[in-house]
Coordinates of C-alpha atoms in Angstrom, one line a residue:
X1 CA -0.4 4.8 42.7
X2 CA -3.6 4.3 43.9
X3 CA -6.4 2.5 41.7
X4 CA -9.9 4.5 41.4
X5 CA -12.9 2.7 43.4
X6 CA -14.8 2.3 39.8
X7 CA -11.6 0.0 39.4
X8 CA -12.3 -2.7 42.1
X9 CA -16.2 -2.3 40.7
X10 CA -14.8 -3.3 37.5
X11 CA -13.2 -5.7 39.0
X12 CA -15.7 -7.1 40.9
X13 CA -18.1 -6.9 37.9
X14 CA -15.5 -9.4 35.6
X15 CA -15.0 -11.7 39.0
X16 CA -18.6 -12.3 38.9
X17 CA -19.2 -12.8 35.5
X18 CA -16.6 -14.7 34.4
X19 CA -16.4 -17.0 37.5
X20 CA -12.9 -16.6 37.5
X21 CA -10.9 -18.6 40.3
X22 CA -8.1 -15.7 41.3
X23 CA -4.6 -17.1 42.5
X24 CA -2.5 -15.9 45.3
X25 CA -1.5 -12.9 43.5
X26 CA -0.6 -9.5 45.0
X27 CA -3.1 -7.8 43.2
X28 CA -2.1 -4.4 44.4
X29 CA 1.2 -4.7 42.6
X30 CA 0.1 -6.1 39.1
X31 CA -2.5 -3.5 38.6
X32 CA -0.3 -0.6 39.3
X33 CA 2.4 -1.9 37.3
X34 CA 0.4 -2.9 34.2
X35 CA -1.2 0.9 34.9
X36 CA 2.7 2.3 34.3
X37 CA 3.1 0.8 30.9
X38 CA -0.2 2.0 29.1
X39 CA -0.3 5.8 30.3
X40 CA 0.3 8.7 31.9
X41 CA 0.6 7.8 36.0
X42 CA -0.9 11.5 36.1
X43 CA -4.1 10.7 34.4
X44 CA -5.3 7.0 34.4
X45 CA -8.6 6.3 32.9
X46 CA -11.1 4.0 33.3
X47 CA -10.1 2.3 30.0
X48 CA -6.9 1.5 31.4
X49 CA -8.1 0.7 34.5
X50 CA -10.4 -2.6 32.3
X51 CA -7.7 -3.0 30.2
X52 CA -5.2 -3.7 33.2
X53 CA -7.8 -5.5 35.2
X54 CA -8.2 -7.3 32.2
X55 CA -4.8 -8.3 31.5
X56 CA -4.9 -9.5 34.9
X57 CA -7.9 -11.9 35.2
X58 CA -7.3 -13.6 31.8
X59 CA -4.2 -15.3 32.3
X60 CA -4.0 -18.8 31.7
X61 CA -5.2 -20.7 34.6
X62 CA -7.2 -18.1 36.6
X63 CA -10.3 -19.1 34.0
X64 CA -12.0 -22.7 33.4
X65 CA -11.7 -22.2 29.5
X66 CA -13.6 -25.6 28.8
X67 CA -16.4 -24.8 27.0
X68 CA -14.2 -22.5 24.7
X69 CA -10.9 -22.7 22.4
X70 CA -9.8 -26.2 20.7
X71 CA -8.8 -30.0 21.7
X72 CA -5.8 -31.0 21.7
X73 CA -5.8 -33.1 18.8
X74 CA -6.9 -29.5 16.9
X75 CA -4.1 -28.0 18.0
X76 CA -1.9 -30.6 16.5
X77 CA -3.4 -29.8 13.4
X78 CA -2.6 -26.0 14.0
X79 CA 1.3 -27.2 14.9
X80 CA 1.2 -29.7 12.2
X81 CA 0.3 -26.0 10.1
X82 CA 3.3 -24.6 11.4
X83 CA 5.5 -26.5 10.6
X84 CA 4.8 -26.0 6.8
X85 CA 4.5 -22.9 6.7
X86 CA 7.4 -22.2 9.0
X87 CA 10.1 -24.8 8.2
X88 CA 12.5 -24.2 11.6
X89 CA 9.4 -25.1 14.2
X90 CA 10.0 -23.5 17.7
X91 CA 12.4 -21.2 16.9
X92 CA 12.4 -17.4 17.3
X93 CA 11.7 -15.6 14.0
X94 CA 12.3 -12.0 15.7
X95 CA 14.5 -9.4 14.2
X96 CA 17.6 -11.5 15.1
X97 CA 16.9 -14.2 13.0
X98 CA 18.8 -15.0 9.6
X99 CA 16.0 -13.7 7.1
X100 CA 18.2 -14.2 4.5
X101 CA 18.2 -18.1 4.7
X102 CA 16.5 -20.0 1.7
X103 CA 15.3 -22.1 4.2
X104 CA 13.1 -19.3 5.7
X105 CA 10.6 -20.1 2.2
X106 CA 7.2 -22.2 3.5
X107 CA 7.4 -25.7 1.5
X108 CA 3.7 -24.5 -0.3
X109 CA 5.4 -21.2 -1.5
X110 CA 5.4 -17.9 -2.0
X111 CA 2.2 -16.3 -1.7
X112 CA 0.3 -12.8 -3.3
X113 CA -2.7 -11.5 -1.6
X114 CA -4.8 -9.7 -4.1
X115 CA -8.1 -7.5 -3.4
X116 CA -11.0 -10.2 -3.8
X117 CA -12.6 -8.5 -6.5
X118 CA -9.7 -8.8 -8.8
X119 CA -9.4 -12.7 -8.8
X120 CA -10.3 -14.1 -12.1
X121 CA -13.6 -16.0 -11.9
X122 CA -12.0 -19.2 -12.1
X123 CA -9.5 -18.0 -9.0
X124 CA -12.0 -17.0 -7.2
X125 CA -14.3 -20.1 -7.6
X126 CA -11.4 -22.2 -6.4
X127 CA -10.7 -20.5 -3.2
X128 CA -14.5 -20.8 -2.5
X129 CA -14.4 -24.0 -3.0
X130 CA -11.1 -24.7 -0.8
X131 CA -12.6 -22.8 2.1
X132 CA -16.2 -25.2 1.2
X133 CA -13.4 -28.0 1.4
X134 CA -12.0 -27.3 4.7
X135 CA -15.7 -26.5 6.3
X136 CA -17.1 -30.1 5.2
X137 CA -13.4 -31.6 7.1
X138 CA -14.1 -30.0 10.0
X139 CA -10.6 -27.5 9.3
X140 CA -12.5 -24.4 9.0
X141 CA -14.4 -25.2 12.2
X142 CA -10.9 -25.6 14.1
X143 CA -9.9 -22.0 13.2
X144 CA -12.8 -20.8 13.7
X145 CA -13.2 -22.0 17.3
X146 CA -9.1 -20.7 18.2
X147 CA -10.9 -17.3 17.9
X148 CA -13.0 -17.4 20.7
X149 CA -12.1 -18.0 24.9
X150 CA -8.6 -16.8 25.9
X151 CA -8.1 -15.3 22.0
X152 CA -10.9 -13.0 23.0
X153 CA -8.1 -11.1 25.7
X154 CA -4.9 -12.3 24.1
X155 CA -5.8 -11.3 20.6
X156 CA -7.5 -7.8 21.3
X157 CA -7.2 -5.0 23.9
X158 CA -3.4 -4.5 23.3
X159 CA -0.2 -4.8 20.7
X160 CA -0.7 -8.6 20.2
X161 CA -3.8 -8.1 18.4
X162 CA -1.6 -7.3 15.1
X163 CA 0.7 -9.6 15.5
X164 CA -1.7 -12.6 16.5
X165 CA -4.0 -12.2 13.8
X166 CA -1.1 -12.1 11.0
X167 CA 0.2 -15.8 12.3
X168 CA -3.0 -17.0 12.7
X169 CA -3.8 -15.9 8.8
X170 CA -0.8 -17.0 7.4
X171 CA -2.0 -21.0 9.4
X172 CA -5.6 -20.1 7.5
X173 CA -3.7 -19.7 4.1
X174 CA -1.4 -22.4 4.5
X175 CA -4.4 -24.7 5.2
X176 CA -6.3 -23.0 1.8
X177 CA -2.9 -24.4 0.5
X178 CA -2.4 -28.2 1.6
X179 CA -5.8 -28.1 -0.9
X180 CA -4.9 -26.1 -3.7
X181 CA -1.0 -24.9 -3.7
X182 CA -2.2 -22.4 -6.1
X183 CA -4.0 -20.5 -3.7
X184 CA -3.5 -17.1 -1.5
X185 CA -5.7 -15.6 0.7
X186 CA -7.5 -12.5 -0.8
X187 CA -8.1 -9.4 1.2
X188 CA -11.4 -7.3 1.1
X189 CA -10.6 -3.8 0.5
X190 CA -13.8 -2.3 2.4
X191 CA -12.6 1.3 1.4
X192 CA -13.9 0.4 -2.6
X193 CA -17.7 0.0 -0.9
X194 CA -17.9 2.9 1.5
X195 CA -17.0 5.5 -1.4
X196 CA -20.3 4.0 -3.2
X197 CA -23.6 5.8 -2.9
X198 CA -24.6 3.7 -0.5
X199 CA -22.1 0.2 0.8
X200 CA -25.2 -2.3 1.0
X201 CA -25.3 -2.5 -2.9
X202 CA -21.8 -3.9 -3.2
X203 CA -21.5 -7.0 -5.5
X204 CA -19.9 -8.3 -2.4
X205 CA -22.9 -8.9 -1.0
X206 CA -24.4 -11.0 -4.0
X207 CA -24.2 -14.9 -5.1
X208 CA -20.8 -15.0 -7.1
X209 CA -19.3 -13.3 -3.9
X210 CA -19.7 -13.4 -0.2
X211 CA -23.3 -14.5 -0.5
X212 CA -26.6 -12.4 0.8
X213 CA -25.9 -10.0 3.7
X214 CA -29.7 -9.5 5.1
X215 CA -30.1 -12.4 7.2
X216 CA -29.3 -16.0 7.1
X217 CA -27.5 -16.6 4.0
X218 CA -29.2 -18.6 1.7
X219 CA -27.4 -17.7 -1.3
X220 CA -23.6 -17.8 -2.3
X221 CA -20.4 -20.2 -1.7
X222 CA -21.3 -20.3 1.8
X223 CA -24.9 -20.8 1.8
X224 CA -26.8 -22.9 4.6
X225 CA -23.6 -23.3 6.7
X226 CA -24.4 -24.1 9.8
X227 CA -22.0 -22.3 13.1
X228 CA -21.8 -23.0 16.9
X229 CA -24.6 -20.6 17.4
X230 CA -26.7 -21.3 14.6
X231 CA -26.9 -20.8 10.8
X232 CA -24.4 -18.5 9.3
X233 CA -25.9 -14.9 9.6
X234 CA -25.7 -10.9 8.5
X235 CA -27.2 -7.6 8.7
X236 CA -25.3 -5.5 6.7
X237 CA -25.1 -1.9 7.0
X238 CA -26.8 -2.2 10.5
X239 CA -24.2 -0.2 12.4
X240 CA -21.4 1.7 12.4
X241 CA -19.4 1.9 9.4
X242 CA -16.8 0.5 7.0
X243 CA -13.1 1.8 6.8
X244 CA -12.4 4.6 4.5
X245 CA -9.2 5.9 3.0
X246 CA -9.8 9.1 5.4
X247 CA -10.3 6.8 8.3
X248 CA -7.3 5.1 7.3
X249 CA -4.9 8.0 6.9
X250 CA -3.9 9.1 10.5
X251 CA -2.8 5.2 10.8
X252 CA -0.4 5.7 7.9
X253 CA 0.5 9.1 9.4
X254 CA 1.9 7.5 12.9
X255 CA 5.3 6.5 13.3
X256 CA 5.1 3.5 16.5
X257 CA 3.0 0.8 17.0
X258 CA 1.9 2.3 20.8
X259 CA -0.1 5.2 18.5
X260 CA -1.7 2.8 16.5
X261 CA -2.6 0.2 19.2
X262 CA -4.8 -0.5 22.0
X263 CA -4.8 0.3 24.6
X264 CA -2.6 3.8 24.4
X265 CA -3.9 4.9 20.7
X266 CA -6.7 7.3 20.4
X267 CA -9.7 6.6 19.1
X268 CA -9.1 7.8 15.3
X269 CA -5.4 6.7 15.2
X270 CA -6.4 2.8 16.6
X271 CA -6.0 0.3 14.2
X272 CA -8.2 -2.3 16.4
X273 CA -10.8 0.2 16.8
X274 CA -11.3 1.3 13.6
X275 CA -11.5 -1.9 12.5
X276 CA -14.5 -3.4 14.6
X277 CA -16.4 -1.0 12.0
X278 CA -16.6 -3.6 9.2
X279 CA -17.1 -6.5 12.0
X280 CA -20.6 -4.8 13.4
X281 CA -21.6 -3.2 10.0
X282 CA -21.6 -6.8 8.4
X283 CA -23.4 -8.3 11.6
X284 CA -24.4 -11.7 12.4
X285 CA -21.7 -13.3 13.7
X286 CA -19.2 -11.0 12.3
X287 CA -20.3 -8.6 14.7
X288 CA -19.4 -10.9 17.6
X289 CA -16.1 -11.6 19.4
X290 CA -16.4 -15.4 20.0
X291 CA -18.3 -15.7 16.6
X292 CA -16.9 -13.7 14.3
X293 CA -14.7 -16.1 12.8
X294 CA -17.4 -18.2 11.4
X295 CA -18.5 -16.3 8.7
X296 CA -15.3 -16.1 5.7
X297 CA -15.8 -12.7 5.5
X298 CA -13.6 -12.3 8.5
X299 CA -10.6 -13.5 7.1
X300 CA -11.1 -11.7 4.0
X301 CA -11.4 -8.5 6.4
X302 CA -8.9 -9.4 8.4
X303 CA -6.5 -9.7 5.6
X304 CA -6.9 -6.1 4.6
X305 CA -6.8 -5.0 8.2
X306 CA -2.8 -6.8 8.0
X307 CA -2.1 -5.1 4.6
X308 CA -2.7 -1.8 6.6
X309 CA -0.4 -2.6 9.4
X310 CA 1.9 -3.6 6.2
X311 CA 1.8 -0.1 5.4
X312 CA 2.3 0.9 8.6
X313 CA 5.4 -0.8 8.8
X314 CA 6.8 -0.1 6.0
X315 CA 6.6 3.7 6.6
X316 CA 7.9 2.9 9.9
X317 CA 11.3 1.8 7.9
X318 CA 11.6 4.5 5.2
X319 CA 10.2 7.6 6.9
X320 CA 10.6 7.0 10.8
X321 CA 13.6 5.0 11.4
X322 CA 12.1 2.5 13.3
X323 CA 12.8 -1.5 13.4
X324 CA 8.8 -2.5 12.9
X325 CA 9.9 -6.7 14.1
X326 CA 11.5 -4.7 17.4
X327 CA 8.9 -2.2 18.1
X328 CA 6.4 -4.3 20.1
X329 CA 5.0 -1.3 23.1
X330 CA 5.6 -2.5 26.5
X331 CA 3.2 -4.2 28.5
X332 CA 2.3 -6.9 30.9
X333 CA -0.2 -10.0 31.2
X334 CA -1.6 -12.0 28.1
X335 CA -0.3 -9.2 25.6
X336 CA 3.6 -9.2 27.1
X337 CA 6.1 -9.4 24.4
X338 CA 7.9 -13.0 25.5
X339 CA 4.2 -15.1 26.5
X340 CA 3.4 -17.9 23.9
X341 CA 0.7 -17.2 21.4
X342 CA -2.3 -18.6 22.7
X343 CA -2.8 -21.8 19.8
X344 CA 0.3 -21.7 18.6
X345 CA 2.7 -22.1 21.3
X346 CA 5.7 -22.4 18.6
X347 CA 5.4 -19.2 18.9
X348 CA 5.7 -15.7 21.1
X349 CA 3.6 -12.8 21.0
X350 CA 6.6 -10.9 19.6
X351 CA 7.6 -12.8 16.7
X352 CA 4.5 -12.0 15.1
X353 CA 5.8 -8.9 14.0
X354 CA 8.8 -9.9 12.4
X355 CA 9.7 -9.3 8.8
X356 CA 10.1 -13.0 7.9
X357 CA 6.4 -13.0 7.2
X358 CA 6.1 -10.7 4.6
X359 CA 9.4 -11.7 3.0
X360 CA 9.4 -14.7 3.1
X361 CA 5.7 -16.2 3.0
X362 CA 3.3 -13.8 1.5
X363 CA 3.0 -10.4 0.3
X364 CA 0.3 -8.0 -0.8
X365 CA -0.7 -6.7 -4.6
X366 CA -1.9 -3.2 -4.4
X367 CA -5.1 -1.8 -3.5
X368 CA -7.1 -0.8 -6.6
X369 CA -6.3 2.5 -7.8
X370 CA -7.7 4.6 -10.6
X371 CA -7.2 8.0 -12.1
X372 CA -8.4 10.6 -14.9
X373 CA -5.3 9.1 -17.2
X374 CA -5.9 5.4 -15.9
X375 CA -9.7 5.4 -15.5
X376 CA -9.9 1.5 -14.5
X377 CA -9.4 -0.6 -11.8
X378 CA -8.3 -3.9 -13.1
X379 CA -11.7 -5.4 -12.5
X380 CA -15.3 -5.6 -14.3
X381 CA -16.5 -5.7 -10.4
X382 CA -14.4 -2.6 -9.6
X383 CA -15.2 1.3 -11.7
X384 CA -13.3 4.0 -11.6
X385 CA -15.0 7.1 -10.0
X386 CA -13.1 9.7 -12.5
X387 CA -14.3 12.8 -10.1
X388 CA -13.0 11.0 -6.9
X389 CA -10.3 9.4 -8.9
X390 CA -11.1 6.3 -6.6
X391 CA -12.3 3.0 -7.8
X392 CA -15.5 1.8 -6.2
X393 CA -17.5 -1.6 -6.2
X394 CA -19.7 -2.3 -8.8
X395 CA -23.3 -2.5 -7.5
X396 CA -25.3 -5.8 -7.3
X397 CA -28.0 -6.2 -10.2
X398 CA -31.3 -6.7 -8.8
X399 CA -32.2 -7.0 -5.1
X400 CA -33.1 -10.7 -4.6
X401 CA -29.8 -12.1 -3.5
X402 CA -28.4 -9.2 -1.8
X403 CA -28.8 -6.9 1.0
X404 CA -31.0 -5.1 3.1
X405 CA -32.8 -1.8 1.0
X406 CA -36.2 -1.5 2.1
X407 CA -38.0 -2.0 5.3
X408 CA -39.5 -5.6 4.9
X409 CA -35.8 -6.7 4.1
X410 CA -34.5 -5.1 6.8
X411 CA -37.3 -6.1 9.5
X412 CA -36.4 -9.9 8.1
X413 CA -32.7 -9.7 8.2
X414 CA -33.0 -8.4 12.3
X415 CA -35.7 -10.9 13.4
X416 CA -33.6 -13.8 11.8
X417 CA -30.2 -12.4 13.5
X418 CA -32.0 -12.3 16.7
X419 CA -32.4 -15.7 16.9
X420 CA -28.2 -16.4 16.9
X421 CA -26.6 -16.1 20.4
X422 CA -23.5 -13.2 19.7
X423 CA -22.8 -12.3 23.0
X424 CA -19.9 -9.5 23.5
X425 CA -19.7 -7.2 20.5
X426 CA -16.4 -5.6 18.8
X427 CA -15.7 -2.3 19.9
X428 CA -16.9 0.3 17.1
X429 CA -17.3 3.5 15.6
X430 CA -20.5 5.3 15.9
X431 CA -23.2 4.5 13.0
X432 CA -22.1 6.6 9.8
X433 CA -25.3 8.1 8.4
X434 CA -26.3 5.3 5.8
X435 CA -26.2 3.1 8.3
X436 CA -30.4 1.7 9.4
X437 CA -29.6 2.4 13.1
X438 CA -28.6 6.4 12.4
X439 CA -31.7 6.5 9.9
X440 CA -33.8 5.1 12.1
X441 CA -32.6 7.8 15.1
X442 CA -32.9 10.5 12.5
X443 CA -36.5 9.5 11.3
X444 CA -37.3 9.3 15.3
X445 CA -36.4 12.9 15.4
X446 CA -39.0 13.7 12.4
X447 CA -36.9 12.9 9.5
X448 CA -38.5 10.5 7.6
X449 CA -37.3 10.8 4.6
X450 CA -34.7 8.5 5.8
X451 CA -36.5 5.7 5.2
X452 CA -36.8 6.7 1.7
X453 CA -33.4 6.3 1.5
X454 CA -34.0 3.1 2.0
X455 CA -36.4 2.3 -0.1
X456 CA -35.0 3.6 -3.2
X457 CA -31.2 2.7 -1.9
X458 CA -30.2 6.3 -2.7
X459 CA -29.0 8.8 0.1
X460 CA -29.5 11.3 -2.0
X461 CA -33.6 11.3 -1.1
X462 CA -32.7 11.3 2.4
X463 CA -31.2 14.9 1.7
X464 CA -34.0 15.6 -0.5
X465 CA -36.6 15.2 2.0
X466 CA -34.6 17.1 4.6
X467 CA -34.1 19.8 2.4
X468 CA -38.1 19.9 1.1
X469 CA -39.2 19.5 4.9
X470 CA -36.5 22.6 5.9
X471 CA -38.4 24.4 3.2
X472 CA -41.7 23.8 3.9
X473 CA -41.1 24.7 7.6
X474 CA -40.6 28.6 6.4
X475 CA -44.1 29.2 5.6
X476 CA -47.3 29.3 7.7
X477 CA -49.6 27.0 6.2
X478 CA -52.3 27.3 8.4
X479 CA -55.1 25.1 9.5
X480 CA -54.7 21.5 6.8
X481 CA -57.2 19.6 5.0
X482 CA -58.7 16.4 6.5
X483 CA -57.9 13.3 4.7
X484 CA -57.0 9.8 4.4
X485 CA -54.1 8.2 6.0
X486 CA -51.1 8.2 4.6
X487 CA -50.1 4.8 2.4
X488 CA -47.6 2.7 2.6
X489 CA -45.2 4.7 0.5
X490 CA -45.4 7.8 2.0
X491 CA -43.1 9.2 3.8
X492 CA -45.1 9.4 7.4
X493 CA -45.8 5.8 6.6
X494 CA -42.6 5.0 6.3
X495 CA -41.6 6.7 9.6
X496 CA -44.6 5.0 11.3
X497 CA -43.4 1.5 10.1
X498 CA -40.1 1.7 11.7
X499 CA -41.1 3.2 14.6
X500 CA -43.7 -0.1 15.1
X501 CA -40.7 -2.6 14.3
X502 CA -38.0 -0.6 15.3

């Protein structure tokens, strides 16, 4: 099988800058082979050819990792996790093992993921103040930094993604847990803000929540913290786009995990695809690979992303007859089935997706659901949209401690996350049109009523204004009267403001 010159260019490009040291390795063999297990040998693409190259150049050993991933003495606080949660240490928890021991239960219990709007006050004050807990110990910062380095290959690009993330969560909980056994790990159902009029409103995005999203966060559980790369940061609603229950829905409609993961899924039916939406629409460090973990948003994203592979898998047992703990897809290099988890070497790469996990350690509540009989959502921060029959976020009150809605807010919130150091961004979905980036392209093009939608935090005038300038195009005015500019709340304004700063 011969390997496409753009190949050994994309090859050459990740030689030079990563500075990797290659060993005496027949690359001609390893590429080809890893090339057989993710597609067709008919039609190899160039996102197979990076992905294999990939798989390739990270191992263990062919980079000098040391300004990345944890000490040692971290990772014997990561082991010293496992062994709690996990009673039998260093065994294999794949589909062979005895899931129907009582010693399989963690020694801190049982827990329930719920969504985080439906925690009590009081519940969700305490695991606020946990995570505050484990940030002033240094804890948080130790998790944090196992997602950056090697994780950034091991943990994405390919099947171990799922099954990575769900160990590394269930260590995060059981952390949450050596402070307050009470505690579970809440999951962010980004599917209850996209169905709003417009996401950046969420009460997520306010003080008894997350904290502000435009900018450094000042406000919130999580205000003034302070990262590798500089104080804690977001831009929400920047970028691409938040999951949806449609965006969902192919996942749920697939049968193996090689349609749903990277790298043989498409597009639409790729879990770890879809999911960098959320990661670059909250921005700031969210949006980064090495920094994403140090914002708590990401695990309460992350958590929801696990209770879709959840429902993946269990459609996999009732409708598809498949064994979800055996169906890892083939493949070679950091994502192969047998390698040790990278920070958790207790563990392999497969036995992240056994069934021990979600019957023996935690499980999920329900996502909120509404309809015209039930019309509520279990929440006073959740209403039920009785035409949609979908619950949706309530929306913040006020605009002080929130989110980006008008063009001084938004100018702010990108000049302060420009001065933070991301480097590589999640892969994405393009910008849904609510987003400021597919505005501002649309208000280049002459439609400047976009920036009205803004302003008011409405979509609605953005089709207003399209519709009245559509209009107004069908008759021949004629020469126009002179007159002043236009001020600031003008339309044309508008447009010439974020062209300026944009």
């Amino acid at each position: 099988m011969a390997i496409k010159t753009v190949g050994f260019a994309i090859l050459y490009h990740i030689l030079v800058i990563t500075q990797v040291q290659t060993l005496e390795t027949d690359l001609s063999k390893e590429i080809p082979r890893c090339l057989q297990t993710v597609g067709n040998s008919s039609k190899i693409t160039d996102t197979d050819i990076i992905h294999c190259v990939q798989q390739f150049m990270w191992q263990t050993g062919n980079v000098v990792w040391s300004q990345f991933n944890i000490t040692k003495k971290e990772e014997q606080f990561i082991n010293s996790l496992i062994g709690t949660a996990h009673e039998r240490k260093k065994r294999q928890v794949g589909a062979t093992e005895n899931i129907n021991s009582q010693n399989n239960f963690p020694r801190n219990g049982f827990r329930i993921r719920r969504e985080y709007r439906t925690l009590s006050d009081r519940e969700r004050s305490d695991f606020h103040s946990a995570v505050n807990k484990m940030k002033m110990s240094g804890q948080y910062d130790i998790f944090s930094n196992l997602h950056r380095g090697t994780v950034v290959y091991s943990g994405h690009g390919g099947p171990n993604f799922l099954g990575w993330h769900r160990v590394y969560l269930v260590l995060f909980e059981e952390a949450l847990r050596r402070i307050n056994p009470t505690l579970s790990l809440p999951y962010w159902d980004s599917t209850l803000d996209f169905d709003m009029n417009n996401p950046v409103d969420s009460i997520i995005w306010s003080s008894p929540f997350l904290g502000n999203g435009d900018g450094f966060v000042t406000s919130g559980p999580f205000r003034n913290w302070m990262t590798a790369v500089g104080r804690l940061t977001r831009n929400i609603g920047t970028a691409s786009r938040l999951l949806s229950k449609e965006s969902i829905r192919p996942i749920l409609s697939s049968c193996r995990t090689r349609d749903i993961s990277e790298p043989t899924a498409q597009p639409r039916f790729s879990l770890e695809y879809l999911q960098g939406g959320p990661h670059v629409w909250v921005g700031g460090q969210m949006s980064g690979l090495n920094t994403a973990a140090s914002d708590p948003a990401f695990f309460l994203h992350h958590a929801f992303v696990d209770l879709i592979w959840e429902m993946f898998r269990s459609r996999q047992e009732r409708y598809c007859g498949t064994n979800p703990a055996a169906d890892y897809p083939s493949t070679t290099g950091l994502h192969a089935a047998e390698r040790t988890i990278d920070g958790m070497s207790s563990y392999r790469n497969i036995d992240g997706y056994s069934s021990y996990w979600t019957r023996f350690v935690y499980r999920y509540a329900p996502v909120p659901t509404c309809s015209t009989f039930r019309p509520f959502c279990g929440s006073p921060y959740l209403r039920c949209n009785v035409a949609r029959q979908r619950c949706v976020s309530v929306a913040r009150t006020g605009r002080a401690d929130g989110a980006g809605t008008n063009l001084a807010s938004i100018a702010r919130a990108r000049a302060e996350e420009s001065t933070i150091n991301i480097g590589p961004r999640f892969r994405a979905p393009p910008s849904e049109i609510r987003t400021q980036d597919a505005q501002i392209r649309l208000s280049r093009l002459g439609f400047s009523g976009s920036n009205m939608a803004f302003a008011s935090g409405n979509p609605s005038s953005f089709a207003s204004a399209l519709r009245a300038r559509a209009q107004e195009a069908t008759i021949n005015v004629g020469p126009r009267f002179a007159a002043p500019p236009p001020e600031p709340r003008t339309q044309d304004a508008q447009l010439g403001m974020s062209r300026g700063r944009f």
